[in-house]
mmCIF file of C-alpha atoms in Angstrom:
data_model
loop_
_atom_site.group_PDB
_atom_site.id
_atom_site.type_symbol
_atom_site.label_atom_id
_atom_site.label_comp_id
_atom_site.label_asym_id
_atom_site.label_seq_id
_atom_site.Cartn_x
_atom_site.Cartn_y
_atom_site.Cartn_z
ATOM 1 C CA ASN A 1 291.920 212.068 189.159
ATOM 2 C CA GLY A 2 292.665 211.632 192.857
ATOM 3 C CA ALA A 3 296.127 213.092 192.257
ATOM 4 C CA GLU A 4 294.569 216.076 190.510
ATOM 5 C CA LEU A 5 292.335 216.654 193.523
ATOM 6 C CA VAL A 6 295.330 216.600 195.875
ATOM 7 C CA ILE A 7 297.277 219.038 193.705
ATOM 8 C CA HIS A 8 294.217 221.250 193.280
ATOM 9 C CA ASN A 9 293.779 221.475 197.068
ATOM 10 C CA ALA A 10 297.506 221.899 197.856
ATOM 11 C CA PRO A 11 297.239 225.630 198.796
ATOM 12 C CA PHE A 12 294.321 224.823 201.087
ATOM 13 C CA ASP A 13 296.232 221.900 202.636
ATOM 14 C CA ILE A 14 299.290 224.088 203.238
ATOM 15 C CA GLY A 15 297.139 226.782 204.855
ATOM 16 C CA PHE A 16 295.440 224.160 206.997
ATOM 17 C CA LEU A 17 298.824 222.762 208.048
ATOM 18 C CA LYS A 18 300.144 226.233 208.924
ATOM 19 C CA ALA A 19 297.076 226.983 211.020
ATOM 20 C CA GLY A 20 297.469 223.645 212.798
ATOM 21 C CA LEU A 21 301.105 224.371 213.572
ATOM 22 C CA ARG A 22 300.202 227.868 214.763
ATOM 23 C CA LEU A 23 297.502 226.437 217.005
ATOM 24 C CA ALA A 24 299.929 223.887 218.465
ATOM 25 C CA ASP A 25 302.457 226.660 219.114
ATOM 26 C CA LEU A 26 299.873 228.899 220.782
ATOM 27 C CA THR A 27 298.491 226.025 222.851
ATOM 28 C CA ALA A 28 301.997 225.188 224.063
ATOM 29 C CA ARG A 29 302.596 228.862 224.860
ATOM 30 C CA GLN A 30 299.337 229.061 226.813
ATOM 31 C CA GLU A 31 300.133 225.929 228.841
ATOM 32 C CA SER A 32 303.620 227.260 229.569
ATOM 33 C CA LEU A 33 302.139 230.568 230.621
ATOM 34 C CA LYS A 34 299.653 228.920 232.978
ATOM 35 C CA ARG A 35 302.468 226.952 234.658
ATOM 36 C CA ILE A 36 304.580 230.095 235.002
ATOM 37 C CA LEU A 37 301.735 232.134 236.474
ATOM 38 C CA ALA A 38 300.850 229.357 238.906
ATOM 39 C CA SER A 39 304.425 229.343 240.205
ATOM 40 C CA THR A 40 304.854 233.113 240.315
ATOM 41 C CA ARG A 41 305.742 234.376 243.744
ATOM 42 C CA ARG A 42 305.431 237.929 245.039
ATOM 43 C CA GLY A 43 308.141 240.232 243.721
ATOM 44 C CA GLU A 44 309.629 237.679 241.344
ATOM 45 C CA PHE A 45 309.062 237.644 237.639
ATOM 46 C CA ASP A 46 308.753 233.990 236.689
ATOM 47 C CA ALA A 47 306.731 235.069 233.660
ATOM 48 C CA GLU A 48 310.098 236.113 232.211
ATOM 49 C CA ALA A 49 310.416 232.495 231.021
ATOM 50 C CA PHE A 50 307.456 233.159 228.706
ATOM 51 C CA LYS A 51 308.976 234.392 225.419
ATOM 52 C CA PRO A 52 306.357 237.058 224.566
ATOM 53 C CA VAL A 53 306.846 238.546 228.034
ATOM 54 C CA ALA A 54 310.638 238.396 227.722
ATOM 55 C CA ASP A 55 310.523 240.011 224.273
ATOM 56 C CA ASN A 56 308.257 242.891 225.324
ATOM 57 C CA THR A 57 310.431 246.036 225.371
ATOM 58 C CA LYS A 58 308.074 247.970 227.644
ATOM 59 C CA LEU A 59 308.185 245.226 230.271
ATOM 60 C CA THR A 60 311.955 244.936 229.913
ATOM 61 C CA THR A 61 312.295 248.664 230.576
ATOM 62 C CA LEU A 62 309.999 248.458 233.612
ATOM 63 C CA LYS A 63 311.926 245.475 235.025
ATOM 64 C CA THR A 64 315.254 247.214 234.493
ATOM 65 C CA GLU A 65 313.965 250.219 236.414
ATOM 66 C CA TYR A 66 312.535 247.920 239.130
ATOM 67 C CA PHE A 67 315.834 246.130 239.668
ATOM 68 C CA ARG A 68 317.768 249.412 239.602
ATOM 69 C CA LEU A 69 315.464 250.817 242.300
ATOM 70 C CA GLN A 70 315.758 247.601 244.327
ATOM 71 C CA GLY A 71 319.540 248.011 244.324
ATOM 72 C CA GLU A 72 319.222 251.646 245.313
ATOM 73 C CA ARG A 73 316.806 250.734 248.110
ATOM 74 C CA ALA A 74 319.190 248.053 249.393
ATOM 75 C CA GLN A 75 321.946 250.667 249.609
ATOM 76 C CA LEU A 76 319.638 253.096 251.424
ATOM 77 C CA ALA A 77 318.404 250.364 253.771
ATOM 78 C CA GLU A 78 321.987 249.861 254.970
ATOM 79 C CA ARG A 79 322.162 253.510 256.101
ATOM 80 C CA TYR A 80 318.559 254.472 256.910
ATOM 81 C CA LEU A 81 315.486 253.097 258.612
ATOM 82 C CA PRO A 82 312.409 252.060 256.567
ATOM 83 C CA ASP A 83 310.632 255.299 257.622
ATOM 84 C CA TYR A 84 313.211 257.494 255.919
ATOM 85 C CA PRO A 85 311.383 259.601 253.243
ATOM 86 C CA LYS A 86 313.686 258.577 250.395
ATOM 87 C CA VAL A 87 313.233 254.859 251.266
ATOM 88 C CA LYS A 88 309.445 255.345 251.390
ATOM 89 C CA THR A 89 309.501 257.061 247.979
ATOM 90 C CA ILE A 90 311.502 254.185 246.490
ATOM 91 C CA ASP A 91 309.122 251.659 248.119
ATOM 92 C CA GLN A 92 306.156 253.457 246.550
ATOM 93 C CA ARG A 93 307.874 253.542 243.158
ATOM 94 C CA LEU A 94 308.745 249.820 243.496
ATOM 95 C CA ALA A 95 305.113 249.018 244.314
ATOM 96 C CA GLN A 96 303.981 251.034 241.286
ATOM 97 C CA LEU A 97 306.527 249.276 239.063
ATOM 98 C CA ARG A 98 305.399 245.849 240.345
ATOM 99 C CA GLU A 99 301.820 246.789 239.481
ATOM 100 C CA ASP A 100 302.850 248.109 236.039
ATOM 101 C CA ILE A 101 304.838 244.939 235.341
ATOM 102 C CA ALA A 102 301.915 242.770 236.458
ATOM 103 C CA ASN A 103 299.515 244.769 234.233
ATOM 104 C CA GLY A 104 301.897 244.549 231.276
ATOM 105 C CA THR A 105 302.315 240.812 231.813
ATOM 106 C CA ARG A 106 298.527 240.365 231.990
ATOM 107 C CA THR A 107 298.183 242.319 228.738
ATOM 108 C CA VAL A 108 300.713 240.058 227.009
ATOM 109 C CA ILE A 109 298.912 237.025 228.402
ATOM 110 C CA GLN A 110 295.513 238.284 227.265
ATOM 111 C CA THR A 111 296.940 239.020 223.820
ATOM 112 C CA THR A 112 298.330 235.497 223.625
ATOM 113 C CA GLU A 113 295.041 233.987 224.779
ATOM 114 C CA GLU A 114 293.135 236.053 222.194
ATOM 115 C CA GLU A 115 295.583 234.917 219.544
ATOM 116 C CA LEU A 116 294.934 231.338 220.631
ATOM 117 C CA ARG A 117 291.153 231.835 220.432
ATOM 118 C CA GLN A 118 291.475 233.339 216.954
ATOM 119 C CA THR A 119 293.652 230.466 215.786
ATOM 120 C CA GLN A 120 291.191 227.936 217.224
ATOM 121 C CA GLU A 121 288.383 229.682 215.338
ATOM 122 C CA LEU A 122 290.473 229.611 212.170
ATOM 123 C CA GLU A 123 291.101 225.897 212.680
ATOM 124 C CA LYS A 124 287.367 225.273 213.109
ATOM 125 C CA LYS A 125 286.608 227.213 209.925
ATOM 126 C CA GLN A 126 289.293 225.361 208.016
ATOM 127 C CA LYS A 127 288.016 222.006 209.253
ATOM 128 C CA ARG A 128 284.537 222.991 208.147
ATOM 129 C CA MET A 129 285.902 224.091 204.765
ATOM 130 C CA ALA A 130 287.847 220.828 204.481
ATOM 131 C CA ALA A 131 284.685 218.842 205.198
ATOM 132 C CA GLU A 132 282.815 220.872 202.564
ATOM 133 C CA ALA A 133 285.645 220.380 200.060
ATOM 134 C CA LYS A 134 285.666 216.662 200.776
ATOM 135 C CA ALA A 135 281.902 216.446 200.299
ATOM 136 C CA GLU A 136 282.219 218.423 197.069
ATOM 137 C CA ALA A 137 285.030 216.151 195.874
ATOM 138 C CA LEU A 138 282.910 213.085 196.609
ATOM 139 C CA GLU A 139 280.017 214.645 194.697
ATOM 140 C CA VAL A 140 282.320 215.389 191.755
ATOM 141 C CA ASN A 141 283.579 211.795 191.833
ATOM 142 C CA LYS A 142 280.004 210.538 191.910
ATOM 143 C CA LEU A 143 279.093 212.737 188.936
ATOM 144 C CA GLU A 144 282.211 211.565 187.132
ATOM 145 C CA VAL A 145 281.122 207.951 187.587
ATOM 146 C CA GLU A 146 277.773 208.870 186.035
ATOM 147 C CA PHE A 147 279.473 210.911 183.308
ATOM 148 C CA ASP A 148 281.942 208.261 182.085
ATOM 149 C CA PRO A 149 279.306 205.921 180.551
ATOM 150 C CA LEU A 150 277.619 208.917 178.923
ATOM 151 C CA ARG A 151 280.911 210.053 177.444
ATOM 152 C CA ARG A 152 281.598 206.553 176.072
ATOM 153 C CA GLU A 153 278.085 206.453 174.588
ATOM 154 C CA LYS A 154 278.595 209.893 173.048
ATOM 155 C CA ASP A 155 281.925 208.794 171.552
ATOM 156 C CA SER A 156 280.260 205.684 170.120
ATOM 157 C CA VAL A 157 277.366 207.662 168.636
ATOM 158 C CA GLN A 158 279.832 210.226 167.270
ATOM 159 C CA SER A 159 281.828 207.450 165.625
ATOM 160 C CA GLN A 160 278.685 205.935 164.081
ATOM 161 C CA TYR A 161 277.559 209.336 162.852
ATOM 162 C CA GLU A 162 280.922 210.019 161.229
ATOM 163 C CA SER A 163 280.834 206.584 159.593
ATOM 164 C CA LEU A 164 277.341 207.234 158.209
ATOM 165 C CA MET A 165 278.356 210.663 156.930
ATOM 166 C CA LYS A 166 281.357 209.140 155.176
ATOM 167 C CA ARG A 167 279.200 206.452 153.601
ATOM 168 C CA GLU A 168 276.655 209.078 152.468
ATOM 169 C CA LYS A 169 279.403 211.053 150.755
ATOM 170 C CA GLU A 170 280.615 207.914 149.047
ATOM 171 C CA VAL A 171 277.098 207.167 147.781
ATOM 172 C CA ALA A 172 276.671 210.744 146.575
ATOM 173 C CA MET A 173 279.968 210.629 144.737
ATOM 174 C CA ALA A 174 279.053 207.323 143.162
ATOM 175 C CA GLY A 175 275.777 208.856 141.924
ATOM 176 C CA LEU A 176 277.637 211.650 140.237
ATOM 177 C CA LEU A 177 279.936 209.291 138.433
ATOM 178 C CA ARG A 178 277.247 207.313 136.625
ATOM 179 C CA THR A 179 279.025 205.476 133.981
ATOM 180 C CA ASN A 180 277.280 203.733 131.165
ATOM 181 C CA ASN A 181 278.836 200.756 129.445
ATOM 182 C CA ILE A 182 276.388 200.969 126.526
ATOM 183 C CA ARG A 183 277.404 202.681 123.285
ATOM 184 C CA MET A 184 275.671 203.316 120.101
ATOM 185 C CA LEU A 185 277.059 201.335 117.215
ATOM 186 C CA ASP A 186 274.588 202.394 114.515
ATOM 187 C CA PRO A 187 271.899 204.936 114.627
ATOM 188 C CA ALA A 188 268.401 203.508 114.975
ATOM 189 C CA LEU A 189 266.251 203.482 111.864
ATOM 190 C CA VAL A 190 262.546 203.320 111.741
ATOM 191 C CA PRO A 191 261.517 200.005 110.173
ATOM 192 C CA LYS A 192 259.701 200.157 106.762
ATOM 193 C CA ALA A 193 257.596 197.113 107.211
ATOM 194 C CA PRO A 194 256.117 195.373 110.109
#
């Protein structure tokens, strides 16, 4: 019966395992993200090492534009002073891009943290459900222990009943087959004298 319980709960166990793996993955991602953010320096994008940030197409587009403008600014800086209007415009655009990249990175981080919170909640619910299932399984086992003697008693009574019914049929059949071993040899006559 223990094997039946394990097989019966297999989908639950698989779901619980998947949630645990997801939680471990998200926890690792969050720790990685915290290390990356702690080491981030101004103007550098260390968060690029964080896969969800690296995979975000919007951030990739912003970073491509940022680096393109940085190259353009470096070329202009060779020819012009920092007060040159075109250099100032590029500086403003670079500042805006840095802010957009930082906002996008924060959004990805917040999404990941929310995902982690949701997975932790799911894990808590699944642990609670597992505890309830375990308590229910123990209760079923307890009832089964109480049920087994009753089932044996029922089987015994059923067997006795069937035996009695069989015996009753035999007795009834025997009653129908009354045989008489007496036969009449001569007809009885009324005596003439005492």
